């Protein structure tokens, strides 16, 4: 255990872990991990995907049990047998995966665990709305109606609701430790600032916050100390003050992370056909907005920037045929094509990596090899029957090309880290040899090492002639990766910039433009 924790008195120790170990078949997820959390501190938990962070969080929140080791919560033995037991002990978790109930309202989701009732035992709708509005204001969703069905909201808004839900229990004074696992992965800079302010308020109230984020600048901005895990082992615990970004990355990956050279925009042959052209696209629900028109050429990476809810995801899904547009025409190689479903898009060489890999990109309980071959079963079949030999060969080839870290191609994809799961999603589509690749938040919840590998992969695909369109809430990611930038604001395509004119302030100003010039439409 590090020197910073040895000086702590038992009165200030919130949670102490000693020798925590968790083994899965073929994998040791945690190997004798020690950790001490102090009351009223913000403690960063850092490490690459697969380092053991998620395994540790599952044990802390009662979703899993260690094979060895012990835990003490405010001096008392802590061994939760279920998530409910952990909640009653005062530990709340904002998970990386969303747990909202899509068919219920915002208010019902926020207050599901303790719905207010009248003296007759009926739901007190007025109290529900009042309490829900208080919680929505905490996370900056003041304009959202508590009656809105959650299934109609985007992932970023649902993520903020997850945070509000955790805080709803805290307001009763029961939460003593709040664990936030990648809470800012889909948030805009403005929403992230709001969340960091909430974290500071929790610290001031004496609540301990465990903060997991692959955006390292957020850790430096709000955390007091950091614990680094690597390959399931405790590497270091030290104050954030005096720790450099380079040192933290070295602790996480065990090596120097080589910075990629600045991308050079490819020379585009204007005489070649356009890989993808979109004309007159209008989304359902935004019929009065100007149409969306843009093109994408072979060999280039184009970024689609904008705030959450600006229409970026809807644009990708409409092109792919996953959602029906109100109007518009898609062209492939300068020829109009009809895309009424994802099947049509695939037939025209268009693939989409969706923003929610666990619900829309993977079948979590199926083997890795099956997930990789899922989008091209014909290529791994013989005489109409699935060929295990062909499937295994295709899976091993993609595992090697994408450097997917796994124990076996037969293990369920659920057991992989987030970064490796995302590589499986990419590999599934790359086996189809797409001509146009659409990606929605491709590095969400992915560590710095895996993010660099995904960036390098996209650059390699573009160099081989693929046309790539990327949506990301990380503007710096788009600036470093893309050749051109399209900017959307409230469903409107408001601008286009070549790489030479990339400027973070200018792009953000464009992204906010439609929010400043006209009031929000009624829900």
PDB file of C-alpha atoms in Angstrom, residues 133 178 189 191 437:
ATOM      1  CA  UNK A 133     -37.468  18.554 -12.111  1.00  0.00           C
ATOM      2  CA  UNK A 178     -20.433   7.404  -5.620  1.00  0.00           C
ATOM      3  CA  UNK A 189     -17.752  19.927 -23.136  1.00  0.00           C
ATOM      4  CA  UNK A 191     -22.277  18.981 -20.136  1.00  0.00           C
ATOM      5  CA  UNK A 437     -17.654   2.993 -43.324  1.00  0.00           C
TER       6      UNK A 437
END
